[in-house]
Amino acid sequence: MALCCSLCLLLLSCQALALGGGMLYPRESASRELKELNGIWSFRADFSEQRDQGFVQQWYRKPLRQSGPVIDMPVPASFNELTQNPNLRKYTGWVWYEKEVLLPRSWLPNALNTRVVLRVGSAHYYSIVWVNGVQVTEHEGGHLPFEADISRIVQGGSRAACRITIALNNTLTPQTLPPGSIQFMRDESKYPRGYFVQNTRFDFFNYAGIHRPVVLYTTPSVYIDDITVTTAWAGNIGVVRYQVLVTGSTRYSLSLNLREKEGKVVAMGEGPIGELKVVEPKLWWPYLMHENPGYLYYLEVKLLAQVGGELSEDVYTLPIGIRTVHVTSSQFLINGKPFYFHGVNKHEDADIRGKGLDWSLIVKDLNLLQWLGANSFRTSHYPYAEEIMELCDAYGIVVIDECPGVGMRDPENFGNASLAHHLVVMEELIRRDKNRPSVVMWSVANEPASELSPAAYYFKTVIAHTKAIDPTRPVTFVSNANYAHDHGAPYVDVICVNSYFSWYHDAGHLEVIQLQLNTQFESWYETYQKPIIQSEYGADSIAGLHNDPPLMFSEEYQKAVLKEYHSVFDKKRKDYVIGELIWNFADFMTDQATSRVLGNKKGIFTRQRQPKAAAFVLRDRYWKLANESSCLRPTLTYYNL
């Protein structure tokens, strides 16, 4: 009873943490302009002992070059591998970015009804932003966007110049997501004075920088701040339920048009809350599940308001897909039909650019997913760029959307401060991706120490909060704990399990995989009676390294591991296994370690996106699975890109 009361009190307090306003993806329209700030920025890392020189000397008050030397730094990109300075590659602390831009004349004081917003797509991990020396916002956490209304600053004079300064700190603490710790080396016979290292409990490189686009955009002073859409269908009628949040005035009118891809209006509505009905709707289907996957409608929202005696208009168009998601004790249903996840885990990771958004890489990866016959992926282990998510909506790629709850291995990661931050991160993630048809499930963590007793209360709270914000999608987290000791599993809708039999366990013994994997599945299902996804499995292989019989790190061994797993998947998917996601899509960078040769080599593609032998094993399997489960005829060879 006491636990229930505590949970209720915490959930009530969470409402006070609820984010104010929306986070609509910036799109140009008849009422909105957009100016991208990508390109070269001025940059400086603060190498002072306390990493605080920039604040002591107030570098934000004048152009950065006037307080010391700067270097060129591209945005978006990670800063770690763009210079020949090894100290910058492993740098921990504050770095400073600056960009000077000229604003269009139409945005300046004579435009009384123009609101100017600065938006950062993602910066790692703590950000403070100034415009013309005035602090406008700060944000904790990477991977998710944040913004600030800067109208008052840039429209306060006649100058069109706008100097944007962003200070970033990539330090991880036990309360951040992901968590980490700073370890000071006190023995001055071994380490220089003040020497410290950043420790983490996750297996990917802690890239830092401004990783996604920075933009300026405008809206009218009375504007569409947020749109929430849910969909359903029955028979030949599709239903789009909507809620529109307007900011700036309480006196306005709203009209809505739902358009097909070709532009034809199929439904109309008025007011901030309502529903639109579509006769004979074209449903949003996953890739390879329908001949027309990823079908999107376009919800055009038009706002009219009186501002200063004149009529003001704001227009925003939101892509939406009509589809449903439902989970039973043994199936995952999309639009009422069983869906089997055959896909990958990925990383935002590439040579030189690190985690920086790169359109060429995004398009290449989506082409490789189609070539592979993959219908899904998990955003391991953090939210991916909105630009990637946009294309998943359009291509019909199903996404398990994961927050940055990775590396939670210590008891202090489950305290009240961590929990409060975790709840806010889930709010930010759902606010950003709630309208995406490609997102079918939220994942609140990867491989936490869920066997620890505090994990029960922690995950009960996080999952309840996630469901309260979005009751339309199932919630999971990814476990590598023993099924009998996992305190978070009772609260998830789908069991996601990571295992690396014959790699991290019984290394080199391929003969034990089928027995151990079968035992794993039966134990989890007997205990929880919930559908199961094998959310990670695999083995490292060095491209071009061959050995027969198969030995670890050879391409042959990676193939052999996959085939042993697949034999069990084929038996259990007839019952309650609903998916298999290979670890990993491509090789990726990690911290240096004796077990890592320039990163993690579990990719079925190299880091440069060239296939290993395992890629062809998966390709044959995924196309076979697609043809078995699809009602499409003839065989789906026309997708064979």
XYZ file of C-alpha atoms in Angstrom:
641
model
C 0.000 0.000 0.000
C 2.831 2.372 0.914
C 4.525 1.618 -2.414
C 1.305 2.388 -4.309
C 0.871 5.676 -2.439
C 4.478 6.649 -3.141
C 4.013 5.854 -6.811
C 0.853 7.963 -7.010
C 2.580 10.879 -5.326
C 5.514 10.641 -7.696
C 3.256 10.495 -10.734
C 1.390 13.537 -9.487
C 4.680 15.358 -9.043
C 5.627 14.323 -12.567
C 2.819 16.451 -13.902
C 4.749 19.456 -12.586
C 7.665 18.300 -14.725
C 5.491 18.157 -17.832
C 7.071 20.037 -20.691
C 5.500 23.296 -21.711
C 4.610 23.602 -25.373
C 5.298 21.469 -28.390
C 8.319 20.552 -30.477
C 7.018 20.395 -34.032
C 9.655 19.614 -36.633
C 10.485 22.902 -38.392
C 8.863 23.007 -41.840
C 8.504 25.896 -44.239
C 5.001 26.972 -45.160
C 3.143 30.036 -46.376
C 3.518 31.472 -42.861
C 6.893 30.055 -41.805
C 10.428 30.656 -43.051
C 13.494 28.570 -42.313
C 17.204 29.412 -42.280
C 19.705 26.573 -41.816
C 22.877 27.341 -39.874
C 24.797 24.208 -40.846
C 28.377 24.644 -42.001
C 31.528 25.995 -40.397
C 31.325 27.385 -36.864
C 34.086 28.830 -34.679
C 35.155 26.393 -31.968
C 37.291 26.233 -28.852
C 37.741 23.566 -26.179
C 38.326 24.834 -22.649
C 41.485 23.000 -21.553
C 41.784 24.916 -18.272
C 42.194 22.677 -15.230
C 38.640 23.282 -13.990
C 37.197 23.599 -17.518
C 35.613 26.866 -16.394
C 37.742 29.550 -18.042
C 35.025 30.303 -20.583
C 32.579 31.204 -17.825
C 35.096 33.096 -15.721
C 36.136 35.200 -18.734
C 32.565 35.287 -20.143
C 33.470 34.186 -23.655
C 29.835 34.600 -24.712
C 29.902 38.410 -24.272
C 31.945 39.105 -27.424
C 33.010 37.212 -30.546
C 34.846 34.045 -29.533
C 37.924 34.917 -31.595
C 38.491 37.996 -29.419
C 39.083 35.936 -26.275
C 41.571 33.512 -27.792
C 42.331 31.227 -30.716
C 39.504 29.386 -32.457
C 39.422 26.634 -35.043
C 36.881 25.787 -37.730
C 34.362 23.138 -36.747
C 31.610 21.725 -38.970
C 28.030 21.506 -37.744
C 26.527 18.968 -37.599
C 29.421 16.683 -36.576
C 31.200 15.254 -33.581
C 34.326 17.242 -32.766
C 36.363 14.244 -31.599
C 37.992 13.025 -34.806
C 38.182 16.137 -36.976
C 41.635 17.313 -35.906
C 45.017 15.684 -35.364
C 44.884 16.551 -31.666
C 44.554 13.330 -29.622
C 43.594 15.373 -26.556
C 40.506 16.648 -28.363
C 39.486 13.132 -29.375
C 39.160 12.058 -25.745
C 38.265 15.492 -24.353
C 35.812 15.782 -21.460
C 34.448 19.148 -20.344
C 33.153 22.391 -21.840
C 33.567 23.277 -25.515
C 32.350 26.454 -27.188
C 30.720 26.948 -30.589
C 29.893 30.252 -32.257
C 28.151 31.306 -35.472
C 27.477 34.827 -36.754
C 24.568 35.095 -39.172
C 22.583 37.814 -40.909
C 18.820 37.694 -40.556
C 16.472 38.421 -43.447
C 15.111 41.957 -43.340
C 11.570 40.593 -43.172
C 12.371 39.124 -39.727
C 13.441 42.453 -38.206
C 11.439 45.145 -36.314
C 9.155 46.173 -39.164
C 7.685 42.656 -39.064
C 5.496 43.139 -35.978
C 3.885 39.717 -36.291
C 7.070 37.680 -36.733
C 8.378 35.346 -34.061
C 11.991 34.084 -34.468
C 13.018 30.750 -32.967
C 16.458 29.155 -32.607
C 16.363 25.359 -32.672
C 19.152 22.847 -31.991
C 18.437 19.333 -33.223
C 20.798 17.678 -30.750
C 23.902 18.568 -28.727
C 25.808 16.371 -26.289
C 25.123 16.557 -23.430
C 24.525 19.780 -21.482
C 24.002 22.967 -23.474
C 23.836 26.665 -22.650
C 22.894 29.044 -25.480
C 23.425 32.793 -25.828
C 22.313 35.132 -28.605
C 24.213 38.415 -28.858
C 25.577 37.739 -25.367
C 22.172 37.114 -23.758
C 21.419 33.643 -22.420
C 18.274 32.282 -24.087
C 18.084 28.650 -22.942
C 19.856 25.657 -21.488
C 19.178 21.969 -21.945
C 20.248 18.741 -20.293
C 20.704 15.624 -22.403
C 21.772 14.754 -25.912
C 19.836 13.190 -28.789
C 16.721 15.375 -28.499
C 15.918 18.882 -29.811
C 15.527 22.089 -27.858
C 14.705 25.639 -28.882
C 14.274 29.226 -27.714
C 12.213 32.195 -28.831
C 14.831 34.876 -29.600
C 12.497 37.491 -31.100
C 13.007 39.981 -28.268
C 16.780 39.900 -28.757
C 17.147 39.975 -32.511
C 14.280 42.397 -33.110
C 15.375 44.850 -30.438
C 17.447 47.015 -32.780
C 18.140 47.795 -36.394
C 21.110 45.407 -36.794
C 20.535 42.236 -38.763
C 23.572 40.519 -37.193
C 22.915 37.595 -34.874
C 25.775 35.971 -32.924
C 24.915 32.542 -31.549
C 27.136 31.016 -28.864
C 26.641 27.475 -27.580
C 28.638 25.976 -24.721
C 28.492 22.172 -24.465
C 29.624 19.847 -21.723
C 29.938 16.128 -22.504
C 30.619 15.064 -18.901
C 28.508 12.106 -17.777
C 27.487 11.648 -14.145
C 25.562 8.910 -12.304
C 22.350 10.933 -12.875
C 22.686 11.675 -16.607
C 21.324 9.532 -19.448
C 23.478 7.760 -20.305
C 25.199 7.751 -16.919
C 28.912 7.809 -16.244
C 31.432 8.852 -13.635
C 34.594 10.926 -13.405
C 37.577 9.186 -11.839
C 40.476 11.334 -10.616
C 43.888 9.660 -10.590
C 45.553 10.951 -7.420
C 48.879 9.090 -7.649
C 51.172 11.762 -9.093
C 53.928 9.195 -9.578
C 51.770 7.663 -12.307
C 49.542 10.489 -13.538
C 49.922 14.236 -14.100
C 48.411 16.544 -11.508
C 44.658 16.921 -12.026
C 44.457 13.874 -14.313
C 41.013 12.288 -14.667
C 39.122 9.921 -16.949
C 35.466 9.628 -17.903
C 34.194 6.129 -17.094
C 31.111 4.698 -18.820
C 29.332 1.348 -18.790
C 28.275 1.291 -22.426
C 30.056 -0.088 -25.456
C 30.126 2.773 -27.944
C 32.316 5.836 -28.232
C 31.154 8.889 -26.294
C 31.112 11.250 -29.266
C 30.262 14.862 -28.510
C 29.390 18.058 -30.345
C 26.441 19.599 -32.153
C 25.262 16.464 -33.876
C 22.137 17.605 -35.719
C 21.042 20.695 -37.640
C 20.796 24.115 -36.060
C 18.125 26.310 -37.640
C 16.360 29.613 -37.254
C 12.709 29.597 -38.172
C 9.784 31.979 -37.932
C 6.145 31.740 -36.983
C 3.483 34.399 -36.561
C 3.081 35.723 -33.005
C -0.078 33.611 -32.714
C 0.977 30.188 -33.875
C 0.347 26.455 -33.959
C 2.516 25.189 -31.131
C 1.721 21.477 -31.086
C -0.359 18.814 -32.811
C -1.176 15.386 -31.386
C -2.657 12.740 -33.669
C -3.891 9.201 -33.019
C -5.449 6.931 -35.626
C -7.793 3.961 -35.837
C -9.803 2.158 -38.480
C -12.672 -0.287 -38.737
C -14.163 -1.738 -41.872
C -13.780 0.853 -44.597
C -13.513 3.887 -42.300
C -10.295 5.387 -40.995
C -10.344 7.768 -38.044
C -7.804 10.510 -37.346
C -8.214 12.047 -33.906
C -6.403 15.322 -33.393
C -5.664 17.942 -30.791
C -4.058 21.280 -31.719
C -2.365 23.595 -29.232
C -2.339 27.296 -30.138
C -0.113 29.823 -28.370
C -0.307 33.614 -28.396
C -4.056 34.174 -28.199
C -7.306 32.576 -27.083
C -9.261 34.185 -29.925
C -8.645 32.226 -33.109
C -10.187 29.767 -35.554
C -8.731 26.499 -36.821
C -9.511 24.608 -40.016
C -8.018 21.271 -40.998
C -7.695 19.489 -44.330
C -6.495 15.908 -44.630
C -4.929 15.324 -48.019
C -3.891 12.202 -49.870
C -0.370 11.968 -51.195
C -1.598 13.333 -54.534
C -3.114 16.393 -52.836
C -6.814 15.501 -52.894
C -8.711 16.526 -49.725
C -10.331 13.448 -48.165
C -11.570 14.923 -44.864
C -12.093 18.335 -43.284
C -12.461 19.566 -39.720
C -12.615 22.652 -37.502
C -11.566 23.533 -33.974
C -8.680 22.461 -31.714
C -10.052 18.987 -30.895
C -11.888 16.580 -33.129
C -11.712 13.629 -35.455
C -11.609 13.177 -39.202
C -13.150 10.187 -40.957
C -11.649 8.771 -44.136
C -13.626 6.447 -46.381
C -11.585 3.555 -47.799
C -8.382 4.684 -46.088
C -4.967 3.727 -47.380
C -3.372 2.237 -44.297
C 0.257 2.691 -43.247
C 1.899 -0.685 -43.710
C 5.455 -1.798 -42.934
C 7.961 -2.400 -45.705
C 7.386 -5.772 -47.418
C 4.010 -6.245 -45.726
C 2.080 -4.455 -48.462
C 2.619 -3.394 -52.052
C 2.333 0.270 -50.987
C 4.258 0.538 -47.690
C 4.645 3.714 -45.691
C 1.593 5.498 -47.106
C 1.300 8.983 -45.650
C -1.539 11.471 -45.526
C -0.864 15.156 -44.912
C -2.802 16.997 -42.230
C -2.854 20.699 -43.124
C -3.725 22.858 -40.113
C -4.613 26.510 -40.763
C -4.890 29.067 -37.960
C -6.543 32.485 -38.296
C -6.312 35.094 -35.510
C -6.701 38.837 -35.022
C -3.352 40.470 -34.198
C -3.161 44.244 -33.833
C -6.357 44.750 -35.760
C -5.133 42.601 -38.682
C -5.821 39.011 -39.663
C -2.848 36.702 -39.037
C -2.476 33.231 -40.534
C -0.300 30.270 -39.566
C -0.125 27.031 -41.576
C 1.546 23.770 -40.591
C 1.388 20.437 -42.434
C 1.965 17.190 -40.541
C 2.579 13.855 -42.306
C 0.554 11.072 -40.676
C -0.091 7.393 -41.247
C -3.316 5.599 -40.409
C -2.441 2.393 -38.573
C -3.051 0.507 -35.350
C -0.749 -1.409 -32.994
C -1.833 -4.124 -30.578
C 0.007 -6.693 -28.455
C -1.367 -10.074 -27.341
C 0.301 -12.707 -25.184
C 2.054 -14.127 -28.241
C 1.735 -11.658 -31.137
C 2.497 -8.120 -32.235
C -0.276 -6.845 -34.513
C -0.064 -3.948 -36.961
C -3.428 -3.157 -38.524
C -4.736 -6.367 -37.009
C -2.183 -8.596 -38.752
C 0.762 -10.380 -37.092
C 4.019 -8.533 -37.571
C 7.392 -10.239 -37.197
C 10.354 -7.943 -36.603
C 13.224 -9.030 -38.849
C 15.685 -6.207 -38.700
C 18.735 -4.674 -37.093
C 20.151 -2.610 -34.303
C 22.077 0.426 -35.485
C 24.245 3.279 -34.273
C 24.568 6.839 -35.476
C 28.245 6.315 -36.184
C 30.612 6.830 -39.093
C 34.224 7.623 -39.883
C 35.352 11.196 -39.225
C 31.886 12.665 -38.591
C 31.145 10.457 -35.543
C 27.465 10.899 -34.706
C 26.993 13.964 -36.876
C 24.007 13.845 -39.214
C 25.003 13.019 -42.787
C 22.350 12.793 -45.506
C 24.473 10.582 -47.750
C 24.966 8.075 -44.958
C 21.264 8.103 -44.069
C 20.235 7.335 -47.647
C 22.910 4.647 -47.985
C 21.765 2.938 -44.792
C 18.126 2.937 -45.877
C 19.101 1.442 -49.229
C 21.053 -1.264 -47.415
C 18.075 -1.984 -45.150
C 15.873 -2.431 -48.208
C 18.494 -4.601 -49.922
C 18.715 -6.695 -46.769
C 14.948 -7.143 -46.564
C 14.893 -5.651 -43.061
C 11.519 -4.292 -41.981
C 12.556 -2.730 -38.666
C 15.263 -1.452 -36.375
C 15.766 -0.321 -32.789
C 17.291 3.099 -32.127
C 20.031 1.594 -30.011
C 20.759 3.188 -27.619
C 19.291 6.677 -27.948
C 16.798 8.552 -30.142
C 17.974 8.947 -33.730
C 17.785 12.093 -35.819
C 14.350 13.324 -36.862
C 15.544 13.243 -40.456
C 16.042 9.476 -40.164
C 12.630 9.070 -38.565
C 10.990 11.073 -41.358
C 12.315 8.614 -43.933
C 11.261 5.608 -41.838
C 7.717 6.994 -41.891
C 7.888 7.315 -45.670
C 9.616 3.976 -46.374
C 7.555 1.893 -43.954
C 10.493 0.944 -41.724
C 9.179 -0.007 -38.276
C 11.032 1.564 -35.333
C 11.443 0.644 -31.670
C 12.228 4.100 -30.286
C 14.730 3.907 -27.431
C 15.725 6.601 -24.953
C 19.382 7.021 -23.838
C 18.931 4.774 -20.785
C 22.039 2.702 -21.499
C 24.847 1.873 -19.075
C 22.629 1.946 -15.976
C 24.691 -0.650 -14.119
C 25.237 0.899 -10.675
C 22.765 1.306 -7.774
C 23.189 5.101 -7.820
C 21.756 5.135 -11.378
C 18.364 4.249 -9.870
C 18.054 7.111 -7.373
C 15.469 9.892 -7.299
C 17.590 12.354 -9.298
C 18.111 9.804 -12.074
C 14.420 8.914 -12.060
C 13.280 12.534 -12.317
C 15.580 13.127 -15.287
C 14.513 9.859 -16.933
C 10.857 10.902 -16.765
C 11.615 14.231 -18.439
C 13.618 12.494 -21.182
C 10.674 10.204 -21.932
C 8.409 13.266 -22.125
C 10.815 14.903 -24.572
C 11.072 11.755 -26.698
C 7.315 11.207 -26.873
C 6.685 14.898 -27.577
C 9.049 14.648 -30.548
C 7.971 11.298 -32.026
C 4.364 10.774 -30.870
C 2.868 11.326 -34.333
C 5.194 9.013 -36.248
C 3.511 5.905 -37.688
C 6.895 4.162 -37.931
C 7.284 4.264 -34.130
C 5.389 1.264 -32.773
C 6.978 0.842 -29.343
C 8.936 2.842 -26.760
C 12.022 1.376 -25.102
C 12.957 3.003 -21.788
C 16.395 1.407 -21.309
C 18.991 -1.023 -22.629
C 20.624 -3.651 -20.419
C 20.091 -1.886 -17.070
C 20.990 -3.689 -13.859
C 17.346 -4.693 -13.550
C 18.256 -7.441 -11.103
C 18.906 -4.773 -8.458
C 16.022 -4.278 -6.031
C 15.594 -0.504 -6.741
C 14.895 -1.361 -10.389
C 11.378 -2.558 -9.556
C 10.126 0.818 -8.348
C 12.230 2.649 -10.914
C 10.907 0.866 -14.001
C 7.361 0.603 -12.680
C 7.410 4.391 -12.437
C 9.093 5.110 -15.774
C 6.856 2.707 -17.682
C 3.680 3.965 -15.970
C 4.662 7.542 -16.808
C 5.376 6.607 -20.434
C 2.006 4.893 -20.767
C 0.241 7.843 -19.155
C 1.705 10.190 -21.763
C 1.100 7.824 -24.685
C -1.396 5.018 -24.066
C -1.428 4.079 -27.772
C 1.923 2.272 -27.932
C 3.392 -0.657 -25.998
C 6.434 -0.071 -23.792
C 9.487 -2.244 -23.249
C 13.070 -2.165 -22.100
C 15.865 -4.433 -23.254
C 17.138 -6.913 -20.683
C 20.211 -9.075 -20.289
C 19.328 -10.052 -16.723
C 18.352 -13.531 -15.585
C 14.629 -14.009 -16.179
C 14.066 -15.039 -12.552
C 15.664 -11.880 -11.138
C 14.540 -9.156 -13.538
C 12.529 -6.663 -11.478
C 11.438 -4.557 -14.457
C 10.037 -7.268 -16.716
C 6.613 -7.489 -14.981
C 5.789 -3.978 -16.221
C 6.663 -4.240 -19.935
C 4.320 -5.234 -22.753
C 6.947 -7.075 -24.804
C 9.977 -8.955 -23.476
C 13.174 -7.883 -25.259
C 16.191 -10.074 -24.507
C 19.872 -9.725 -25.423
C 22.108 -12.810 -25.405
C 25.484 -13.693 -26.892
C 25.805 -17.440 -26.493
C 29.155 -18.825 -27.706
C 30.603 -15.292 -27.626
C 30.503 -13.676 -24.185
C 29.294 -17.014 -22.793
C 30.979 -20.326 -23.679
C 33.173 -18.512 -26.162
C 33.875 -20.581 -29.241
C 31.360 -23.335 -28.440
C 28.822 -23.168 -31.244
C 27.289 -26.461 -30.145
C 25.652 -24.940 -27.033
C 23.730 -22.135 -28.759
C 20.531 -23.969 -29.621
C 20.137 -25.565 -26.180
C 20.844 -22.353 -24.288
C 18.694 -20.172 -26.540
C 15.770 -22.582 -26.342
C 16.053 -22.595 -22.541
C 16.159 -18.787 -22.522
C 12.951 -18.446 -24.526
C 11.021 -21.098 -22.591
C 12.037 -19.609 -19.226
C 11.014 -16.081 -20.114
C 7.704 -17.068 -21.681
C 6.699 -19.479 -18.948
C 7.370 -16.751 -16.368
C 5.716 -13.762 -18.055
C 3.418 -15.025 -20.850
C 4.414 -12.098 -23.066
C 5.729 -12.042 -26.654
C 9.509 -12.038 -26.956
C 11.932 -10.260 -29.273
C 15.536 -11.393 -29.503
C 16.683 -7.806 -29.380
C 20.421 -8.510 -29.745
C 22.571 -11.442 -30.805
C 25.705 -11.800 -32.887
C 29.481 -12.114 -32.958
C 32.472 -9.993 -33.946
C 34.110 -10.615 -37.297
C 37.059 -8.908 -38.926
C 36.235 -8.293 -42.579
C 38.454 -10.512 -44.736
C 39.488 -12.808 -41.881
C 38.621 -16.401 -42.813
C 38.999 -19.735 -41.087
C 37.667 -23.249 -41.609
C 36.541 -24.736 -39.307
C 34.975 -21.500 -38.006
C 36.977 -19.742 -35.293
C 36.105 -16.587 -33.387
C 36.516 -13.264 -35.231
C 36.414 -14.944 -38.648
C 33.575 -14.229 -41.058
C 32.755 -17.935 -41.013
C 32.242 -17.910 -37.241
C 29.871 -14.941 -37.432
C 27.844 -16.796 -40.076
C 27.784 -19.961 -37.975
C 26.509 -18.106 -34.880
C 23.682 -16.553 -36.882
C 22.606 -19.883 -38.363
C 22.485 -21.563 -34.940
C 20.261 -18.767 -33.603
C 18.056 -18.869 -36.690
C 17.312 -22.559 -36.192
C 15.736 -21.789 -32.824
C 13.982 -18.639 -34.067
C 12.232 -20.703 -36.752
C 10.765 -23.002 -34.116
C 9.784 -20.360 -31.580
C 8.341 -17.789 -33.982
C 5.470 -20.194 -34.507
C 4.617 -19.717 -30.851
C 5.608 -16.474 -29.105
C 8.869 -15.102 -30.523
C 7.874 -12.030 -32.533
C 11.199 -10.704 -33.724
C 14.934 -10.912 -34.240
C 17.236 -7.892 -34.424
C 20.875 -8.550 -35.270
C 23.665 -6.803 -33.394
C 24.806 -4.913 -35.365
C 23.979 -3.330 -38.695
C 27.514 -1.945 -39.106
C 30.799 -1.884 -37.226
C 31.097 1.119 -34.919
C 33.637 2.931 -32.758
C 34.080 2.222 -29.051
C 36.511 3.230 -26.346
C 39.899 1.600 -26.662
C 40.113 -1.830 -25.001
C 42.030 -5.066 -25.364
C 38.818 -6.684 -26.627
C 38.209 -4.032 -29.293
C 40.195 -3.605 -32.502
C 39.321 -0.057 -33.579
C 35.805 -0.527 -32.330
C 33.068 -3.151 -32.176
C 33.168 -5.493 -35.159
C 29.791 -7.185 -34.782
C 28.450 -5.409 -37.856
C 27.184 -7.418 -40.790
C 28.494 -4.423 -42.754
C 31.804 -2.734 -42.166
C 31.862 0.792 -40.827
C 32.227 1.876 -44.470
C 28.996 -0.032 -45.293
C 30.548 -2.908 -47.223
C 28.939 -6.332 -46.661
C 30.544 -9.177 -44.762
C 29.518 -12.754 -45.422
C 26.901 -12.546 -42.647
C 25.031 -9.848 -44.560
C 24.197 -12.363 -47.286
C 23.043 -14.917 -44.716
C 20.630 -12.366 -43.265
C 19.536 -11.154 -46.684
C 18.524 -14.654 -47.749
C 16.709 -15.165 -44.466
C 14.879 -11.835 -44.348
C 13.581 -12.104 -47.911
C 12.401 -15.628 -47.170
C 10.599 -14.401 -44.035
C 9.057 -11.530 -45.990
C 7.713 -13.835 -48.668
C 6.335 -16.282 -46.112
C 4.430 -13.618 -44.178
C 3.293 -11.410 -47.053
C 0.045 -11.734 -48.922
C 1.728 -10.159 -51.930
C 2.137 -12.174 -55.081
C 4.277 -12.629 -57.070
C 7.388 -12.995 -54.920
C 8.683 -9.595 -53.802
C 11.670 -9.569 -56.147
C 10.928 -6.040 -57.343
C 12.128 -4.774 -53.950
C 15.424 -6.545 -54.559
C 17.393 -3.327 -55.063
